[in-house]
């Protein structure tokens, strides 16, 4: 007879066993995520250049690195560019994703499955693979975009070098990030749409509400928390975007596409100023946290007003 049937109390190890099972995962997470974060913060308070990297013995300098970073005009220019980058991408992602989700809800079964499959495939495409495709599309001589524009009669785009102009490079990167981000947001919003009772839509239509009124009075209020969550996730995703920018432009031409993550990498790796790069990285995290807190407070305030 086992311990439970005999009335014996389970051993203390049995109660701790679930926690022991997750210890390796927690230890790995702490080592891969928490330790680098703490190490970066520590370096941001040290004089840590190539010499200290080789021989060790970095000296603590307090807030000198932060004072140097915050006192430079270049940092604030990068901050403004990063905020513009984030705002443009997130707005486009949310608008397009909402439109796609509403469209999917109106499609027939066959077409709906086809669109959902296309979104899943787009979402599953590796970041660098998608980035390479966009580089091919906008090549000056062999790119599909230039060929199509010239075919349509825009002769000025023959051999046009997209990546030599800051504005066009910025626009291409926005298109790339939006293209990669829309599938997740659209699929999530469509899943939320399926939870809204059909009776609410029928009642709104009987009252003579237009499609726009139905969305603002029924769909959006019910899915407001979901919209808030997706927006928060997209802010995080876009704000810390690095691979696409570095692979296509390395922050150029000039500094047209240099955002905070790219700037931190440039300072740390190209200039070998690891202390300043760590300070910029820490400030990047703090700015992102401030943006998210502001967004979440606004979202909770709206929910409180509705209650």
Coordinates of N, CA and C in Angstrom, one line a residue, residues 10-18 20:
X10 N 3.1 12.8 3.1 CA 4.1 12.8 2.0 C 5.4 13.4 2.5
X11 N 6.5 12.9 2.0 CA 7.8 13.4 2.5 C 8.0 14.8 2.1
X12 N 8.9 15.5 2.8 CA 9.2 16.9 2.5 C 9.8 17.0 1.1
X13 N 10.5 16.0 0.6 CA 11.1 16.1 -0.7 C 10.1 16.0 -1.8
X14 N 9.0 15.3 -1.5 CA 7.9 15.2 -2.5 C 7.3 16.6 -2.7
X15 N 7.1 17.4 -1.7 CA 6.6 18.8 -1.8 C 7.5 19.7 -2.5
X16 N 8.8 19.5 -2.4 CA 9.8 20.3 -3.0 C 10.2 19.9 -4.4
X17 N 9.7 18.7 -4.8 CA 10.1 18.2 -6.1 C 9.8 19.1 -7.3
X18 N 8.5 19.6 -7.4 CA 8.2 20.5 -8.5 C 9.2 21.7 -8.6
X20 N 12.3 21.8 -7.5 CA 13.6 21.3 -7.9 C 13.7 21.0 -9.4

